[in-house]
Short mmCIF file of C-alpha atoms and ligand atoms in Angstrom, two decimals:
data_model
loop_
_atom_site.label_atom_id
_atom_site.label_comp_id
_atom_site.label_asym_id
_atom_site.label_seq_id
_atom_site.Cartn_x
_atom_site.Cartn_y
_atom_site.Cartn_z
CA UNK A 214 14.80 -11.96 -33.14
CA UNK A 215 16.86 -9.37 -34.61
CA UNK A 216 20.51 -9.49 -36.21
CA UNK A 217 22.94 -11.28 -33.55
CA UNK A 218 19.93 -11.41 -30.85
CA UNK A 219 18.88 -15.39 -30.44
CA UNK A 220 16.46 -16.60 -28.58
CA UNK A 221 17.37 -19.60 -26.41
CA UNK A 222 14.71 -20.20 -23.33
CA UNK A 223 12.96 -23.07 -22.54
CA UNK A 224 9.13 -24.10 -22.11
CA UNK A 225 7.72 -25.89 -19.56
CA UNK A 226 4.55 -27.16 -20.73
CA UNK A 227 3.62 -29.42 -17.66
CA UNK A 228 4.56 -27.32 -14.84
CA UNK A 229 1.35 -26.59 -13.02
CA UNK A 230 2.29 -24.58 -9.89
CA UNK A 231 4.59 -22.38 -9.67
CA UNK A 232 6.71 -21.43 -5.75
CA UNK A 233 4.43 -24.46 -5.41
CA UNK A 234 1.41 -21.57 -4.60
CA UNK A 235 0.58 -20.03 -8.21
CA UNK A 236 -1.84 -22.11 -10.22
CA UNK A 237 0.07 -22.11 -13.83
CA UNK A 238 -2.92 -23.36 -16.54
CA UNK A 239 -1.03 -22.64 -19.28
CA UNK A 240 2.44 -23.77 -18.22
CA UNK A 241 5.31 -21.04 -18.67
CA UNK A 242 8.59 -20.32 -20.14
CA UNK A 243 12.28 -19.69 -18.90
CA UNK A 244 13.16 -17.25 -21.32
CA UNK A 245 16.64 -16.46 -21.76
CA UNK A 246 18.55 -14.44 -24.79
CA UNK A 247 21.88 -14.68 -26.37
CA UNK A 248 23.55 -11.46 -27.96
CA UNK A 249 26.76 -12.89 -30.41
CA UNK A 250 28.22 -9.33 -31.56
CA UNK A 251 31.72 -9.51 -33.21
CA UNK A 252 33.80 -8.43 -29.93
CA UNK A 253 31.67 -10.20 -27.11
CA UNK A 254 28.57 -12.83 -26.12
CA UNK A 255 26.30 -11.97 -23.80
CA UNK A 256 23.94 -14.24 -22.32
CA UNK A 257 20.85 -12.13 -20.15
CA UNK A 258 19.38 -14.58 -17.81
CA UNK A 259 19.06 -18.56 -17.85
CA UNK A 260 16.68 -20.94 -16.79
CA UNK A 261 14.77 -22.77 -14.17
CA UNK A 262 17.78 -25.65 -12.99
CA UNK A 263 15.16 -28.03 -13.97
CA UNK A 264 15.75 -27.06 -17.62
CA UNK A 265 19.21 -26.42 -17.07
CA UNK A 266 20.40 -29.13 -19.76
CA UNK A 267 17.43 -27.71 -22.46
CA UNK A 268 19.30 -24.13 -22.03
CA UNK A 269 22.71 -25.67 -22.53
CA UNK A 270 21.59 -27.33 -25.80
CA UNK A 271 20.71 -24.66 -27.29
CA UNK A 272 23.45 -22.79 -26.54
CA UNK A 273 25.16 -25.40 -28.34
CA UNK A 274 22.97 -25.18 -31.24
CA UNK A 275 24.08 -22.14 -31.91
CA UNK A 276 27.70 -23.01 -31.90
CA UNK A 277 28.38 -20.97 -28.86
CA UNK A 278 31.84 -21.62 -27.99
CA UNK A 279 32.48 -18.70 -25.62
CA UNK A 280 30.01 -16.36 -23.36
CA UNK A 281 32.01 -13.29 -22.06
CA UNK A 282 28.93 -12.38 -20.17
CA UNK A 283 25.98 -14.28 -17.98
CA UNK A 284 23.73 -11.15 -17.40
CA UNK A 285 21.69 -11.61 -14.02
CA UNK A 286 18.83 -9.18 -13.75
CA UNK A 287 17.04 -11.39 -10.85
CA UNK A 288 18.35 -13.96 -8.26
CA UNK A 289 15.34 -16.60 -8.43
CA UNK A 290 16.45 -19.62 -9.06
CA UNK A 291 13.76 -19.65 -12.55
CA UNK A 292 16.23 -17.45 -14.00
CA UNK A 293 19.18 -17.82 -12.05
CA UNK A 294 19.27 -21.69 -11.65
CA UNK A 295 20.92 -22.64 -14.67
CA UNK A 296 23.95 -20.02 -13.83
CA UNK A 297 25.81 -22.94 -11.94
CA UNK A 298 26.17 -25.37 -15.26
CA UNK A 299 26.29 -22.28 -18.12
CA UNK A 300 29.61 -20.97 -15.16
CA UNK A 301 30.77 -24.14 -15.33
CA UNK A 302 30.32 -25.17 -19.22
CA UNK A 303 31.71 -21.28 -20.16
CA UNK A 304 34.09 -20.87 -17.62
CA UNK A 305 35.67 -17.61 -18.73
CA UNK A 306 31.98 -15.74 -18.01
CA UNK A 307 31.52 -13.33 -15.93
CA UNK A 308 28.31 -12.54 -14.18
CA UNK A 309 26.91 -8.82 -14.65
CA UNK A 310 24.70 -7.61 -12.30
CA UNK A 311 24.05 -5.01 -9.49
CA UNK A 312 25.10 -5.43 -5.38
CA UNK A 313 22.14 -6.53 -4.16
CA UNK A 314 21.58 -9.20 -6.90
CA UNK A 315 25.58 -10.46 -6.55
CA UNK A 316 24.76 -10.75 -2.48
CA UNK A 317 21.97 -13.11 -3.46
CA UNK A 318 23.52 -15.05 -6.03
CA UNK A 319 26.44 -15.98 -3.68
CA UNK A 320 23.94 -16.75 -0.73
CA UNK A 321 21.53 -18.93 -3.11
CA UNK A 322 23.75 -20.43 -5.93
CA UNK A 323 27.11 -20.15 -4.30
CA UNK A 324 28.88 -18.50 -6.79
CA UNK A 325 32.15 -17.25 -5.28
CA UNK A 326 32.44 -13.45 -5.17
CA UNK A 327 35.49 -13.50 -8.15
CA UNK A 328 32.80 -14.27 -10.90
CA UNK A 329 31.31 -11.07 -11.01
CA UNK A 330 31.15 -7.64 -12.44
CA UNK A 331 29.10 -5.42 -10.42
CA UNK A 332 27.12 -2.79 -12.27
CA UNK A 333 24.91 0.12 -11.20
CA UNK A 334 22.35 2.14 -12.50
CA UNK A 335 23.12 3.33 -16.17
CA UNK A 336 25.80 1.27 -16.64
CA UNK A 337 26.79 0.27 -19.80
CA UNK A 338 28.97 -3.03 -21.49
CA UNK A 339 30.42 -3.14 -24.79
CA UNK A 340 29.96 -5.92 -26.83
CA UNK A 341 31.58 -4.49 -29.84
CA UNK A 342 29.09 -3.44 -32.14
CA UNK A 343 26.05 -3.11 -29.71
CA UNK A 344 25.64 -1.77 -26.01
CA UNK A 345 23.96 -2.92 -23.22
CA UNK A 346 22.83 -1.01 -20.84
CA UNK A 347 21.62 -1.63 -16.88
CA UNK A 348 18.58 0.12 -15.36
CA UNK A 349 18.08 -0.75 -11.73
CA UNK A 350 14.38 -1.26 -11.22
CA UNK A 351 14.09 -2.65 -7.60
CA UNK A 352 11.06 -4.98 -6.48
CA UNK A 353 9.75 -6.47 -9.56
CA UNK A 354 9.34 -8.37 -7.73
CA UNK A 355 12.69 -8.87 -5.65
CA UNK A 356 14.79 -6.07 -4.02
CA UNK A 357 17.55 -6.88 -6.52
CA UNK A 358 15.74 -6.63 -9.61
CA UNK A 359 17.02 -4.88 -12.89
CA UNK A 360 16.35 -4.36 -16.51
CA UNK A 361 19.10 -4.48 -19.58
CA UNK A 362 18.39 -2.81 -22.88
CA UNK A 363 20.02 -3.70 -25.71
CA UNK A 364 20.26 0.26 -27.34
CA UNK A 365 21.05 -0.64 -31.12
CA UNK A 366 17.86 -2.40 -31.21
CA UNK A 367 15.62 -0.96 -28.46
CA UNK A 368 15.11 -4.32 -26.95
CA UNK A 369 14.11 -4.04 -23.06
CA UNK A 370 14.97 -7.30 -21.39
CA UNK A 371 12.90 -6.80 -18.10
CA UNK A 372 13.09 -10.09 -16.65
CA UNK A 373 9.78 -10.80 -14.55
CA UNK A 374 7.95 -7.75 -15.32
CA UNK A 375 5.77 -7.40 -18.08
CA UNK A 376 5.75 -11.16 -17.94
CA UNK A 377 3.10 -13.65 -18.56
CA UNK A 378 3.08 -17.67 -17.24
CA UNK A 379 2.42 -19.00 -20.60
CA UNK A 380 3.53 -21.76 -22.57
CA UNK A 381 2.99 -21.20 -26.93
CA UNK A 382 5.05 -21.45 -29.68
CA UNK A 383 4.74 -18.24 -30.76
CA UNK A 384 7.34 -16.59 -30.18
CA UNK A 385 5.86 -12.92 -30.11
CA UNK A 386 2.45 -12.16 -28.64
CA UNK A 387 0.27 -13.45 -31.33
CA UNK A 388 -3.22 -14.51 -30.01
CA UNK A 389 -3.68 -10.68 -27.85
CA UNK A 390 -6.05 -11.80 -26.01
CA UNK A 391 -4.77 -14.71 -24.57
CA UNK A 392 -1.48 -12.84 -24.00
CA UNK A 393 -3.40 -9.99 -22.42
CA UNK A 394 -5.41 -12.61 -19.55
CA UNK A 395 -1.92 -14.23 -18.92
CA UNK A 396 -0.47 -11.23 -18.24
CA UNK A 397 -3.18 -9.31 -16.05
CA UNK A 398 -2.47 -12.97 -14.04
CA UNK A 399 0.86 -12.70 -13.68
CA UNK A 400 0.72 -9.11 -12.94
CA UNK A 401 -1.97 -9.71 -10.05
CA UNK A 402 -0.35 -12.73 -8.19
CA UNK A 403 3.69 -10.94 -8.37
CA UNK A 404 3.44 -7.87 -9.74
CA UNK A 405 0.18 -5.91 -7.82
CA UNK A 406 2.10 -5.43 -4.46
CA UNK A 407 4.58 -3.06 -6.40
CA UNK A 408 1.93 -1.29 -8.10
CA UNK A 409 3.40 2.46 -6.63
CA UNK A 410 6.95 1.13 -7.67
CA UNK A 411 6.09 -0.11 -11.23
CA UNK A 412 4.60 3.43 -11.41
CA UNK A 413 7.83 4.93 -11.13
CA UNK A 414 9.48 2.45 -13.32
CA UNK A 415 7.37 3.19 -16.40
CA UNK A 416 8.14 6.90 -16.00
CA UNK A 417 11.54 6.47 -16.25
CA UNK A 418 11.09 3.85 -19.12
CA UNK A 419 9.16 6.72 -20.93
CA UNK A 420 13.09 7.63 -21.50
CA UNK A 421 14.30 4.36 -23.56
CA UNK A 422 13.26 3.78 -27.28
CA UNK A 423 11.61 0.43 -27.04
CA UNK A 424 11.05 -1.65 -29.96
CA UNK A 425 11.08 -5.03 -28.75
CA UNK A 426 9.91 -6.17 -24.83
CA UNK A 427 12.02 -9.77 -24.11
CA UNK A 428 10.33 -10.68 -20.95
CA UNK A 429 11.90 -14.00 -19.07
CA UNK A 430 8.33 -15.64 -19.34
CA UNK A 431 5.91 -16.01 -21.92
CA UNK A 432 5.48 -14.29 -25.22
CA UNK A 433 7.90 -11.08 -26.25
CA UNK A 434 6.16 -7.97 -27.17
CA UNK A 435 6.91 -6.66 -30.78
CA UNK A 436 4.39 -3.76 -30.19
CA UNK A 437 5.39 -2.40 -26.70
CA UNK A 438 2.12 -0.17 -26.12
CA UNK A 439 0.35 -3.36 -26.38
CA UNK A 440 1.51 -4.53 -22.40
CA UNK A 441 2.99 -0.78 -21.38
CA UNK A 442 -0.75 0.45 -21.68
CA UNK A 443 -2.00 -2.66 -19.80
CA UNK A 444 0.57 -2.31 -17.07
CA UNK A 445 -0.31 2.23 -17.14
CA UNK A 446 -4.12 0.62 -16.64
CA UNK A 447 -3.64 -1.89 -13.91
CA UNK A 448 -0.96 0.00 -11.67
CA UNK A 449 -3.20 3.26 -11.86
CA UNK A 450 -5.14 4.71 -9.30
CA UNK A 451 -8.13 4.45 -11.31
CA UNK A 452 -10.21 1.42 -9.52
CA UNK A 453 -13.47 0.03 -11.82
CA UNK A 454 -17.17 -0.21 -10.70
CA UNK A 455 -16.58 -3.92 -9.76
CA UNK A 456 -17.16 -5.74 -6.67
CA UNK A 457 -15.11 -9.05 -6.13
CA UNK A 458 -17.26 -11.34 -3.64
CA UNK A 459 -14.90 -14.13 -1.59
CA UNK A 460 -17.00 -16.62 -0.34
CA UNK A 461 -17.94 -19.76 1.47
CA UNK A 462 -20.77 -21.35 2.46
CA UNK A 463 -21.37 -24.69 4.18
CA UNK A 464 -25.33 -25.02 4.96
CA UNK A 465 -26.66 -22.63 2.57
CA UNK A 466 -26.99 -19.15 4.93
CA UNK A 467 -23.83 -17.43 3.78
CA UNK A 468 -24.73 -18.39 0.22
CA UNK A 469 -28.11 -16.79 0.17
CA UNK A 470 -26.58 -13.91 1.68
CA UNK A 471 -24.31 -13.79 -1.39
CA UNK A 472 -26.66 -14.48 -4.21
CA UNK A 473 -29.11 -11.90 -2.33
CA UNK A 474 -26.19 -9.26 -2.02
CA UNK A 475 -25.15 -10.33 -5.66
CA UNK A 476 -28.75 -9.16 -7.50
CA UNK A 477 -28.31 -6.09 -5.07
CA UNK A 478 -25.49 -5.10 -6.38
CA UNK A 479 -26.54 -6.01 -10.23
CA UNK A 480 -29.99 -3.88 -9.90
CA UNK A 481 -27.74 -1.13 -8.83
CA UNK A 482 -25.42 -1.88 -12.09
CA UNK A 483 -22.73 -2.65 -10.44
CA UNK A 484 -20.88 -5.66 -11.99
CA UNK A 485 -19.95 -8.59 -9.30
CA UNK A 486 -17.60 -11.03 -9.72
CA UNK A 487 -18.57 -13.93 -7.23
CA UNK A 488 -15.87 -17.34 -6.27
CA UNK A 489 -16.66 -19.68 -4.05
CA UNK A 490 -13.05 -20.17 -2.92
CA UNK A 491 -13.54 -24.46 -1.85
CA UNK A 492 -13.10 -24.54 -5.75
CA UNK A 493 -11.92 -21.31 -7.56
CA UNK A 494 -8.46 -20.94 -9.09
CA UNK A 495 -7.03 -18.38 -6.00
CA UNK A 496 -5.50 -16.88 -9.73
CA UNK A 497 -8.67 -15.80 -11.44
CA UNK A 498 -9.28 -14.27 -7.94
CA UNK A 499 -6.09 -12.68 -7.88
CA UNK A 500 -7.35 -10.72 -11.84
CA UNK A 501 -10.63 -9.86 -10.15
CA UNK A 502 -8.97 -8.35 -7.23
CA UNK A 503 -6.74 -5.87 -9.93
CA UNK A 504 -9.69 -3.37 -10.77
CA UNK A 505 -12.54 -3.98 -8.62
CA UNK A 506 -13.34 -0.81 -6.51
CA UNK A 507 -14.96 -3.04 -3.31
CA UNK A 508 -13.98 -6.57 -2.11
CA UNK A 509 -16.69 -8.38 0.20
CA UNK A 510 -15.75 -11.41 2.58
CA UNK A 511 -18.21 -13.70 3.11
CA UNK A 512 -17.96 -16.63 5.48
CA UNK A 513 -19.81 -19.27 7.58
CA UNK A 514 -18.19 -19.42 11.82
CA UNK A 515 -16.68 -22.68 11.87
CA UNK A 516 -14.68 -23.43 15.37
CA UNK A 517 -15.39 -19.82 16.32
CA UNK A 518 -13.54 -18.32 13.58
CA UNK A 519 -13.75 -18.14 9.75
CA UNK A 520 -13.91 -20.82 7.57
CA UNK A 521 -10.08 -22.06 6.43
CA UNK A 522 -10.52 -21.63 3.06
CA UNK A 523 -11.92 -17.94 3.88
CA UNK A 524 -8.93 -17.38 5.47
CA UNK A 525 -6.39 -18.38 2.97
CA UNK A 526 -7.88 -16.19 0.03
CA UNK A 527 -8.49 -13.01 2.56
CA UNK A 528 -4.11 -13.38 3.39
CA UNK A 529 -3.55 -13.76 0.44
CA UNK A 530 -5.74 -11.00 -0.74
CA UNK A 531 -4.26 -8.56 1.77
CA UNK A 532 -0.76 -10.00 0.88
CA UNK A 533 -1.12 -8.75 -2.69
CA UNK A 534 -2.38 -5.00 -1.60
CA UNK A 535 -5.14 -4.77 -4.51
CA UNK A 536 -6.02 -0.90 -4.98
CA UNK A 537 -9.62 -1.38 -3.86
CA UNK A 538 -11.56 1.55 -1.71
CA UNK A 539 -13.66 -0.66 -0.39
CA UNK A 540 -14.32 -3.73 1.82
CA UNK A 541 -17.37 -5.45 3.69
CA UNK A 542 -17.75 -8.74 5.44
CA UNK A 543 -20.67 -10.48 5.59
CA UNK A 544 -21.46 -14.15 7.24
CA UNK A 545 -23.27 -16.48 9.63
CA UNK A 546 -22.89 -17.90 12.67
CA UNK A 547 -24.68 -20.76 15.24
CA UNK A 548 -24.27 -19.46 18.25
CA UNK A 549 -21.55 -17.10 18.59
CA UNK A 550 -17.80 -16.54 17.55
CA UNK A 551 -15.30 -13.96 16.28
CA UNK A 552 -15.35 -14.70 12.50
CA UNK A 553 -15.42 -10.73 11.71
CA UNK A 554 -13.09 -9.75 14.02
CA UNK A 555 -10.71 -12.33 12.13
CA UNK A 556 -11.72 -11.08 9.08
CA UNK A 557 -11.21 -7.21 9.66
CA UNK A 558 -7.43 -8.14 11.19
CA UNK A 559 -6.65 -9.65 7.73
CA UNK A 560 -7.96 -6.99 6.25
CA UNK A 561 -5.07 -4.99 7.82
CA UNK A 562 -2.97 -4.23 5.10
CA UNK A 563 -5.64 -3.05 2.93
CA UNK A 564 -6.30 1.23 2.44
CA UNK A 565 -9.79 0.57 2.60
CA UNK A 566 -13.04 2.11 4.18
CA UNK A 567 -14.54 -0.88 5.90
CA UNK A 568 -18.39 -0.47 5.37
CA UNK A 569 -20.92 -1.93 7.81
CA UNK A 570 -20.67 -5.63 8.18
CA UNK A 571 -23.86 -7.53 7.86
CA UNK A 572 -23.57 -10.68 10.38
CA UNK A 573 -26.34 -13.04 10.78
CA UNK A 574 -27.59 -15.50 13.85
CA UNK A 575 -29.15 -18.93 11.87
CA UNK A 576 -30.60 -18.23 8.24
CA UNK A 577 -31.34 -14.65 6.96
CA UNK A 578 -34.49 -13.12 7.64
CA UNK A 579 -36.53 -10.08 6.33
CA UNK A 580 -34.59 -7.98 8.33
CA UNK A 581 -30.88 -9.09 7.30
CA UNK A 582 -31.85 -9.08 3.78
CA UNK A 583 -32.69 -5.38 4.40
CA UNK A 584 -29.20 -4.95 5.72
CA UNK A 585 -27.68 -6.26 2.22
CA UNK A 586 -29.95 -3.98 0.84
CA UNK A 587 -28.51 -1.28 2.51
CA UNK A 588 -24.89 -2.37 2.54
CA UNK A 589 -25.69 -2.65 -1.37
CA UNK A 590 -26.88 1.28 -1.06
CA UNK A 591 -23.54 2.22 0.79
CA UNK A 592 -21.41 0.44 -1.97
CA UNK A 593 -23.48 1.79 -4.94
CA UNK A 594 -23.22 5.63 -3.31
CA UNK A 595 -19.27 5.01 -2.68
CA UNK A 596 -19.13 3.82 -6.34
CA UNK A 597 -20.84 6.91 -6.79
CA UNK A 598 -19.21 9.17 -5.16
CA UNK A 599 -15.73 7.84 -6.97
CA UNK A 600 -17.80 8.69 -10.30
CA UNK A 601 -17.65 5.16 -11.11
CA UNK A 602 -21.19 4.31 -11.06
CA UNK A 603 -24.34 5.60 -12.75
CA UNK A 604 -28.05 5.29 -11.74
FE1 FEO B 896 10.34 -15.53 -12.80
FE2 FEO B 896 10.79 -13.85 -9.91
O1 FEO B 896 11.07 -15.19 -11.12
#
């Protein structure tokens, strides 16, 4: 990577699901980085436990004899795991990391308290002829998260953030574009609840000369701007004319309620991004949900309430705290129920203007299709009025 820096993570082709919730397509990495200067070794981060014997190895290919420090900047186990064995093969290591971090450590990994060195903001270690230094940079996506940078090289190693779940043998971000779509997921399934906090974070980052970004998964960054601006896009205010359509339908109502809305919303150029969540990937849903300005529920009643599958993407969609404006329901129902009222409390989390639901007895007639007309009115004047959409 750069003189005395090595590179010694671990890829996980396979895995498929990650806190066995995140879909991972494209497999991910445990990164973890080795600086050898002539006074001290410094080892920032490890890996998952199940590649604790990969990280070991090449440790040893390097001829690494003696690690004077086992940075920590995050307690899960993805990056922590491996701290038990690399503690136990280097015994005279120390762990380096902040308070919060060391509590969890101890709690999840039972390391005993004597192990570490406790750091705080702006801290700095010597390692003889380069410097690392500690920037706390709490929930990304844990309360004890930090960030090292190595100063004689202006390499940030952030840990989770700026991270993408991707598996490639390049060992920079080669292939942009692919780099850029694994990123915006990662961002959207851990990262969007922090937006406001990673907001503050890349202020005070403005502060570091950063050459080099040495995430713990997927591909580094050798041109910084390249994620910084994507991250200055997706945690800004600034929501797109999009509308992000959640949706099930089991006898055909609730779906030609959505294609009707759908066209609605296309005549009034409003770009829609549909999934019919019995079969979409809840993460392609989760990139949808980073920009749009409007999210609309759409559901069938099943056993008075909303469909199950309805209700896991609307948690989890009001677990992540998108930056939409906002939000509609729309559904059927047989003969009665409390689908909406479901809905709406699920909704809770959400700063959005809930527009007029459009609920319908049986299949739609003249007269609901009239009301998706009109809630398509209300979301193109909202749009509108957010200067986001043009006639
Ligand atoms: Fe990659 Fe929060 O662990």
């Amino acid at each position: 990577m750069r003189p005395s820096v090595y590179y010694v993570g671990v890829k996980d082709w396979d895995r498929r699901l990650f806190d066995e919730l995140i879909p991972l397509p494209d497999g991910t990495s445990y990164n973890a980085y080795l600086v050898k200067c002539d006074e001290k070794t410094a080892l920032i981060d490890t890996a998952d436990p199940t590649k604790e014997q990969e990280l070991l190895a090449n440790l040893r290919k390097l001829g690494v004899k003696k690690i004077d420090y086992a940075i920590s900047n995050h307690a899960e186990q993805d990056h922590s795991g491996a701290l038990p064995i690399v503690l136990n093969a280097y015994p005279e290591a120390k762990v380096v990391t902040n308070p919060k971090c060391r509590d969890m450590l101890m709690d999840l990994l039972l390391i005993p308290e004597e192990k570490f060195i406790v750091i705080k903001d702006g801290d700095t270690i010597s390692l003889g002829e380069k410097t690392l230094e500690f920037i706390i940079a709490p929930w990304v996506h844990w309360p004890e998260t930090m960030l090292a940078y190595l100063r004689e090289d202006g390499i940030l190693f952030p840990c989770d953030l700026f991270g993408s779940h991707l598996a490639t043998s390049d060992l920079y971000a080669v292939d942009e574009a692919r780099v850029y779509e694994a990123a915006k997921r990662y961002y959207a399934e851990i990262m969007m609840p922090f937006r406001l906090m990673i907001q503050r974070h890349l202020e005070k980052l403005k502060a570091f000369e950063i050459e080099v970004i040495a995430p713990s998964h997927g591909p580094l960054y050798d041109k910084p701007e390249f994620i910084l601006d994507a991250y200055k896009d997706w945690v800004s205010d600034k929501v797109k004319n999009e509308v992000v359509m959640a949706y099930v339908s089991m006898h055909g109502s609730t779906r030609t309620m959505v294609n009707y809305l759908v066209e609605a919303l296309m005549e009034r150029n409003i770009t829609v991004k549909p999934f019919n969540l019995t079969r979409t990937d809840i993460g392609e849903l989760a990139i949808a949900l980073v920009d749009a300005a409007t999210i609309v529920v759409a559901s069938p009643t099943v056993l008075t309430g909303l469909h199950p599958n309805v209700g896991y993407a609307t948690y989890l969609t009001n677990a992540l705290r998108p930056k939409a404006k906002f939000a509609a329901v729309v559904g059927s129902y047989g003969w009665g129920g409390v689908m909406l009222e479901h809905i709406k409390c699920m909704l809770s989390g959400l700063k959005v203007d809930l527009l007029e639901p459009v609920m319908v007895k049986g299949y739609p007639k003249k007269a609901d299709l009239e009301a998706l007309d009109r809630l398509a009115d209300t979301i193109f004047a909202k749009h509108r009025a957010l200067g986001i959409a043009q006639e």
